[in-house]
Coordinates of N, CA, C and O in Angstrom, one line a residue:
X1 N 75.3 4.7 91.0 CA 75.9 4.0 89.6 C 76.8 3.2 89.9 O 77.7 2.6 89.1
X2 N 76.9 2.4 91.1 CA 77.8 1.4 91.5 C 77.5 0.2 90.9 O 78.5 -0.8 90.6
X3 N 76.2 -0.3 90.4 CA 75.9 -1.6 89.9 C 76.0 -1.6 88.3 O 75.7 -2.4 87.6
X4 N 76.4 -0.4 87.7 CA 76.4 -0.2 86.4 C 77.7 -1.0 85.8 O 78.6 -1.1 86.6
X5 N 77.5 -1.5 84.7 CA 78.8 -2.0 84.0 C 79.7 -1.0 83.5 O 78.9 0.1 83.2
X6 N 80.9 -1.1 83.5 CA 81.8 0.2 83.0 C 81.5 0.9 82.0 O 81.6 1.9 81.7
X7 N 81.0 -0.1 80.8 CA 80.9 0.7 79.4 C 79.5 1.4 79.6 O 79.4 2.7 78.9
X8 N 78.6 1.0 80.3 CA 77.2 1.7 80.5 C 77.6 3.0 81.2 O 77.0 4.2 80.8
X9 N 78.5 3.2 82.2 CA 78.6 4.1 83.0 C 79.3 5.2 82.3 O 78.8 6.4 82.3
X10 N 80.4 4.9 81.4 CA 81.1 5.8 80.5 C 80.0 6.6 79.7 O 80.1 7.7 79.4
X11 N 79.2 5.6 78.9 CA 78.3 6.2 78.0 C 77.3 7.2 78.8 O 76.9 8.3 78.3
X12 N 77.0 6.8 80.0 CA 75.8 7.6 80.4 C 76.2 8.9 81.0 O 75.8 10.0 81.0
X13 N 77.5 8.7 81.7 CA 78.2 10.0 82.1 C 78.6 11.0 81.0 O 78.7 12.2 81.4
X14 N 78.9 10.7 79.9 CA 79.3 11.5 78.8 C 78.4 12.3 78.1 O 78.5 13.4 77.7
X15 N 77.0 12.0 78.4 CA 75.9 12.9 78.1 C 75.7 13.9 78.9 O 75.0 13.8 80.0
X16 N 76.1 15.3 78.3 CA 75.9 16.4 79.1 C 74.6 17.2 78.9 O 74.3 18.3 79.4
X17 N 73.9 16.9 77.7 CA 72.8 17.4 77.5 C 71.7 17.0 78.3 O 70.9 16.0 78.3
X18 N 71.4 17.7 79.4 CA 70.3 17.6 80.4 C 69.0 18.3 80.1 O 69.2 19.5 79.7
X19 N 67.9 18.0 80.8 CA 67.6 16.7 81.4 C 67.6 15.6 80.3 O 67.1 16.0 79.2
X20 N 67.8 14.4 80.7 CA 67.5 13.4 79.8 C 67.0 11.9 80.5 O 67.3 12.1 81.6
X21 N 66.6 11.1 79.7 CA 66.0 10.0 80.4 C 65.9 9.0 79.2 O 66.0 9.2 78.1
X22 N 66.6 7.7 79.6 CA 66.7 6.4 78.9 C 66.0 5.3 79.5 O 66.4 5.0 80.5
X23 N 65.2 4.6 78.7 CA 64.7 3.5 79.2 C 64.5 2.2 78.3 O 64.7 2.5 77.1
X24 N 64.2 1.1 78.9 CA 63.9 -0.1 78.0 C 62.9 -0.8 78.8 O 63.0 -0.8 79.9
X25 N 61.9 -1.3 78.1 CA 61.0 -2.4 78.7 C 61.4 -3.7 78.9 O 62.0 -4.5 78.1
X26 N 61.0 -4.1 80.1 CA 61.4 -5.6 80.5 C 59.9 -6.0 81.3 O 59.5 -5.5 82.2
X27 N 59.3 -6.8 80.4 CA 57.8 -7.2 80.9 C 57.0 -6.0 81.3 O 56.9 -5.2 80.5
X28 N 56.3 -6.0 82.5 CA 55.5 -4.8 82.9 C 56.4 -3.6 83.3 O 55.8 -2.6 83.2
X29 N 57.7 -3.9 83.9 CA 58.4 -2.8 84.3 C 59.3 -2.1 83.3 O 59.9 -3.0 82.4
X30 N 59.4 -0.8 83.2 CA 60.4 -0.4 82.5 C 61.6 0.1 83.3 O 61.3 0.8 84.4
X31 N 62.7 -0.3 82.9 CA 63.9 0.2 83.7 C 64.6 1.2 82.9 O 64.6 1.1 81.7
X32 N 65.3 2.3 83.4 CA 66.0 3.0 82.8 C 66.9 4.1 83.7 O 67.3 3.7 84.9
X33 N 67.4 5.2 82.9 CA 68.4 6.1 83.7 C 67.8 7.5 83.3 O 67.4 7.6 82.4
X34 N 68.1 8.2 84.3 CA 67.9 9.7 84.1 C 69.0 10.6 84.8 O 69.6 10.1 85.6
X35 N 69.0 11.7 84.2 CA 70.0 12.8 84.9 C 69.4 14.1 84.6 O 69.0 14.5 83.6
X36 N 69.4 15.0 85.6 CA 68.5 16.2 85.6 C 69.4 17.4 85.1 O 69.0 18.5 84.5
X37 N 70.8 17.4 85.7 CA 71.7 18.5 85.5 C 73.1 17.9 85.3 O 73.3 16.6 85.5
X38 N 73.9 18.7 84.4 CA 75.0 18.3 84.2 C 76.1 17.8 85.2 O 76.9 16.9 85.2
X39 N 75.9 18.6 86.4 CA 76.6 18.3 87.6 C 75.9 17.2 88.6 O 76.5 16.9 89.7
X40 N 74.8 16.7 88.3 CA 74.1 15.7 89.1 C 74.6 14.2 88.8 O 75.1 14.1 87.5
X41 N 74.1 13.4 89.5 CA 74.5 12.0 89.4 C 73.3 11.3 88.3 O 72.5 12.0 88.1
X42 N 73.9 10.3 87.8 CA 72.8 9.4 87.1 C 72.0 8.5 87.9 O 72.7 7.8 88.5
X43 N 70.7 8.6 87.7 CA 70.1 7.7 88.7 C 69.3 6.7 87.8 O 68.9 6.9 86.7
X44 N 69.1 5.6 88.3 CA 68.4 4.4 87.8 C 66.9 4.5 88.4 O 66.7 5.0 89.5
X45 N 66.1 4.0 87.4 CA 64.7 3.9 87.9 C 63.7 2.6 87.5 O 64.3 1.9 86.5
X46 N 62.8 2.3 88.0 CA 61.9 1.4 87.4 C 60.5 1.8 87.8 O 60.1 2.3 88.9
X47 N 59.7 1.7 86.6 CA 58.3 2.3 86.8 C 57.5 1.4 86.0 O 57.9 0.8 84.9
X48 N 56.0 1.5 86.2 CA 55.0 0.7 85.2 C 54.0 1.7 85.2 O 52.8 1.3 84.7
X49 N 54.0 3.0 85.6 CA 53.1 3.9 85.7 C 53.0 5.0 84.9 O 51.9 5.6 84.4
X50 N 54.1 5.5 84.5 CA 54.2 6.7 83.8 C 55.2 6.5 82.3 O 56.2 5.7 82.5
X51 N 54.8 7.1 81.4 CA 55.6 7.2 80.2 C 57.1 8.0 80.2 O 57.0 9.0 81.4
X52 N 58.1 7.8 79.5 CA 59.1 8.6 79.8 C 59.2 10.2 79.8 O 59.7 10.8 80.9
X53 N 58.3 10.8 78.9 CA 58.2 12.3 78.8 C 57.4 12.7 80.2 O 58.0 13.8 80.9
X54 N 56.4 12.0 80.6 CA 55.9 12.4 81.9 C 56.6 12.3 83.2 O 56.8 13.2 84.1
X55 N 57.4 11.2 83.1 CA 58.2 10.9 84.3 C 59.5 11.9 84.4 O 59.8 12.4 85.4
X56 N 60.0 12.4 83.1 CA 61.0 13.4 83.2 C 60.5 14.7 83.6 O 61.2 15.5 84.5
X57 N 59.2 15.0 83.3 CA 58.5 16.2 83.7 C 58.6 16.3 85.4 O 58.9 17.2 85.9
X58 N 57.9 15.2 85.9 CA 57.8 15.1 87.3 C 59.1 15.0 88.0 O 59.4 15.9 89.0
X59 N 59.9 14.3 87.5 CA 61.4 14.3 88.2 C 62.2 15.7 88.0 O 62.7 16.1 88.9
X60 N 61.9 16.4 86.9 CA 62.4 17.8 86.9 C 61.9 18.7 88.0 O 62.5 19.5 88.4
X61 N 60.5 18.6 87.9 CA 59.9 19.6 88.9 C 60.3 19.3 90.3 O 60.5 20.0 91.2
X62 N 60.4 18.0 90.7 CA 60.8 17.6 91.9 C 62.2 17.7 92.4 O 62.6 18.3 93.3
X63 N 63.0 17.7 91.0 CA 64.5 18.1 91.4 C 64.8 19.6 91.5 O 65.9 20.0 92.0
X64 N 63.9 20.5 91.2 CA 64.3 21.9 91.4 C 63.9 22.4 92.7 O 64.3 23.4 93.2
X65 N 63.3 21.6 93.8 CA 62.9 22.0 95.1 C 63.8 21.3 95.8 O 63.7 19.9 96.0
X66 N 64.7 21.8 96.6 CA 65.5 21.1 97.6 C 64.7 20.5 98.8 O 63.8 21.0 99.4
X67 N 64.9 19.1 99.0 CA 64.1 18.4 100.3 C 64.9 18.9 101.3 O 66.3 18.7 101.5
X68 N 64.3 19.1 102.7 CA 65.2 19.5 103.8 C 65.8 18.5 104.2 O 67.1 18.6 104.7
X69 N 65.4 17.3 104.1 CA 66.2 16.1 104.7 C 67.4 15.8 104.0 O 68.2 15.4 104.4
X70 N 67.5 16.1 102.4 CA 68.5 16.1 101.8 C 69.5 16.9 102.1 O 70.8 16.8 101.9
X71 N 69.2 18.0 102.8 CA 70.3 19.1 103.2 C 70.7 18.9 104.5 O 71.4 19.7 105.2
X72 N 70.2 17.8 105.3 CA 70.5 17.5 106.7 C 69.7 17.9 107.7 O 69.9 18.1 109.0
X73 N 68.4 18.8 107.3 CA 67.5 19.2 108.2 C 66.4 18.3 108.5 O 65.5 18.0 107.6
X74 N 66.6 17.6 109.8 CA 65.7 16.5 109.9 C 64.4 17.0 110.8 O 63.7 16.2 111.2
X75 N 64.5 18.4 111.3 CA 63.5 18.9 112.2 C 62.3 18.9 111.4 O 61.1 18.4 112.1
X76 N 61.9 19.1 110.1 CA 60.6 19.0 109.5 C 59.9 17.8 109.5 O 58.9 17.5 109.8
X77 N 61.0 16.8 109.3 CA 60.7 15.4 109.4 C 60.2 15.0 110.7 O 59.3 14.2 111.0
X78 N 60.9 15.4 111.7 CA 60.6 15.0 113.3 C 59.2 15.7 113.4 O 58.3 15.0 114.1
X79 N 59.0 16.9 112.9 CA 57.6 17.3 113.3 C 56.5 16.7 112.7 O 55.4 16.4 113.2
X80 N 56.7 16.5 111.4 CA 55.6 15.7 110.6 C 55.4 14.4 111.3 O 54.2 13.8 111.3
X81 N 56.4 13.6 111.7 CA 56.3 12.5 112.3 C 55.5 12.4 113.6 O 54.6 11.8 113.9
X82 N 55.9 13.6 114.4 CA 55.1 13.6 115.5 C 53.6 13.9 115.3 O 52.6 13.2 116.1
X83 N 53.3 14.7 114.4 CA 51.9 15.0 114.1 C 51.3 13.7 113.5 O 49.9 13.6 114.0
X84 N 51.7 12.9 112.7 CA 51.0 11.7 112.3 C 50.8 10.7 113.6 O 49.7 10.2 113.8
X85 N 51.9 10.6 114.4 CA 51.6 9.8 115.5 C 50.7 10.3 116.5 O 49.9 9.4 117.1
X86 N 50.6 11.7 116.7 CA 49.6 12.0 117.4 C 48.3 11.9 117.0 O 47.3 11.3 117.8
X87 N 47.9 12.1 115.7 CA 46.6 11.7 115.2 C 46.2 10.1 115.1 O 45.1 9.7 115.2
X88 N 47.3 9.3 114.7 CA 47.3 8.0 115.0 C 46.7 7.5 116.2 O 45.8 6.7 116.5
X89 N 47.5 8.0 117.2 CA 47.0 7.6 118.7 C 45.7 8.1 119.1 O 45.0 7.4 119.8
X90 N 45.3 9.1 118.6 CA 44.1 9.7 119.0 C 42.9 8.9 118.4 O 41.8 8.6 119.2
X91 N 43.2 8.4 117.2 CA 42.1 7.7 116.7 C 42.2 6.2 117.3 O 41.2 5.7 117.5
X92 N 43.2 5.6 117.6 CA 43.6 4.5 118.1 C 42.8 4.4 119.6 O 41.9 3.5 119.9
X93 N 42.8 5.5 120.1 CA 42.1 5.5 121.7 C 40.6 5.6 121.5 O 39.9 5.0 122.2
X94 N 40.1 6.3 120.4 CA 38.8 6.4 120.2 C 38.3 4.8 119.8 O 37.3 4.6 120.3
X95 N 38.9 4.3 119.0 CA 38.5 2.7 118.6 C 38.7 1.9 119.8 O 37.7 1.2 120.1
X96 N 39.7 2.0 120.4 CA 39.7 1.3 121.7 C 38.8 1.4 122.9 O 38.3 0.5 123.4
X97 N 38.3 2.7 122.8 CA 37.4 3.0 123.9 C 35.9 2.4 123.4 O 35.2 1.8 124.4
X98 N 35.7 2.4 122.1 CA 34.5 1.6 121.6 C 34.6 0.0 121.7 O 33.6 -0.5 121.9
X99 N 35.7 -0.4 121.6 CA 35.6 -1.7 121.6 C 35.9 -2.4 123.1 O 35.6 -3.6 123.2
X100 N 36.5 -1.8 123.9 CA 36.7 -2.2 125.3 C 35.4 -1.8 126.2 O 35.5 -0.7 126.6
X101 N 34.6 -2.8 126.6 CA 33.7 -2.6 127.5 C 34.2 -1.9 129.0 O 33.6 -1.0 129.5
X102 N 35.3 -2.5 129.4 CA 35.7 -2.0 130.8 C 36.2 -0.4 130.6 O 36.0 0.4 131.6
X103 N 36.7 -0.2 129.6 CA 37.6 1.2 129.4 C 36.1 2.1 129.2 O 36.2 3.2 129.6
X104 N 35.1 1.7 128.5 CA 34.1 2.5 128.2 C 33.2 2.8 129.5 O 32.8 3.9 129.7
X105 N 33.1 1.9 130.5 CA 32.5 1.9 131.8 C 33.3 3.1 132.7 O 32.7 3.9 133.1
X106 N 34.6 3.0 132.5 CA 35.7 3.8 133.2 C 35.3 5.3 132.6 O 35.1 6.2 133.4
X107 N 35.3 5.4 131.4 CA 35.1 6.8 130.8 C 33.7 7.3 131.1 O 33.7 8.4 131.2
X108 N 32.6 6.4 131.0 CA 31.4 6.8 131.1 C 31.2 7.2 132.8 O 30.8 8.3 133.0
X109 N 31.8 6.6 133.6 CA 31.9 7.0 135.1 C 32.6 8.4 135.3 O 32.0 9.2 136.1
X110 N 33.7 8.6 134.6 CA 34.3 10.0 134.6 C 33.4 10.8 134.0 O 33.2 12.0 134.7
X111 N 32.7 10.7 133.1 CA 32.1 11.7 132.3 C 30.9 12.0 133.3 O 30.5 13.1 133.5
X112 N 30.2 10.9 133.9 CA 29.0 11.3 134.8 C 29.5 12.0 136.1 O 28.8 12.9 136.5
X113 N 30.7 11.8 136.5 CA 31.2 12.4 137.7 C 31.4 13.8 137.4 O 31.0 14.7 138.2
X114 N 32.2 14.2 136.2 CA 32.3 15.4 135.6 C 30.9 16.1 135.5 O 30.8 17.5 135.9
X115 N 30.0 15.6 135.0 CA 28.6 16.3 134.7 C 28.0 16.6 136.1 O 27.4 17.6 136.1
X116 N 28.0 15.7 137.0 CA 27.3 16.0 138.4 C 28.0 17.1 139.0 O 27.4 17.9 139.9
X117 N 29.4 17.0 138.8 CA 30.1 18.3 139.7 C 30.3 19.4 139.1 O 30.9 20.4 139.7
X118 N 30.1 19.6 137.8 CA 30.3 21.0 137.1 C 28.9 21.8 136.9 O 28.0 21.3 137.2
X119 N 29.2 22.9 136.5 CA 28.1 23.8 136.5 C 27.3 23.7 135.1 O 26.0 24.2 134.9
X120 N 28.2 23.5 134.0 CA 27.5 23.4 132.5 C 26.8 22.0 132.5 O 27.1 21.2 131.9
X121 N 25.5 22.1 132.9 CA 25.0 20.7 133.1 C 23.7 20.7 132.1 O 23.2 21.2 131.6

C-alpha cells in the first residue's frame, strides 16, 4: 500500500469486514483492492479476465493455502526448477540431434558400435 494516497489508505484499512474487494474500470483493465483477512494487508490488483465475485473466490481459495516460498522454504521451488530444466534440456538434445548432421552421424556410429558389440541384437 505504499503507492496509495493517505486518504484511500485510511479508508481501506478501516474496513474490517473481510474478505472484500473494491474495483473500478479504466478502459479494458479493472483496477482495485482486496483484503482477505482482518490481519492481512490490502493488496492492489489489475485484471481484465474475471469479474469481482469470481476473482474474490479464487483469491480466497488461494489465500487459504500457504505457499512454501512465502514461508521461506525454497527447496520445493528448487526441485521444480531442476525438473523443468531436465525435461527442457532433454527435449533440446533430441531436437539438436535431429537438426545437426554431424551429431546425428556421431550418434548413429555409437548406436551401430553398441549394436554390433552387444548380445541383444
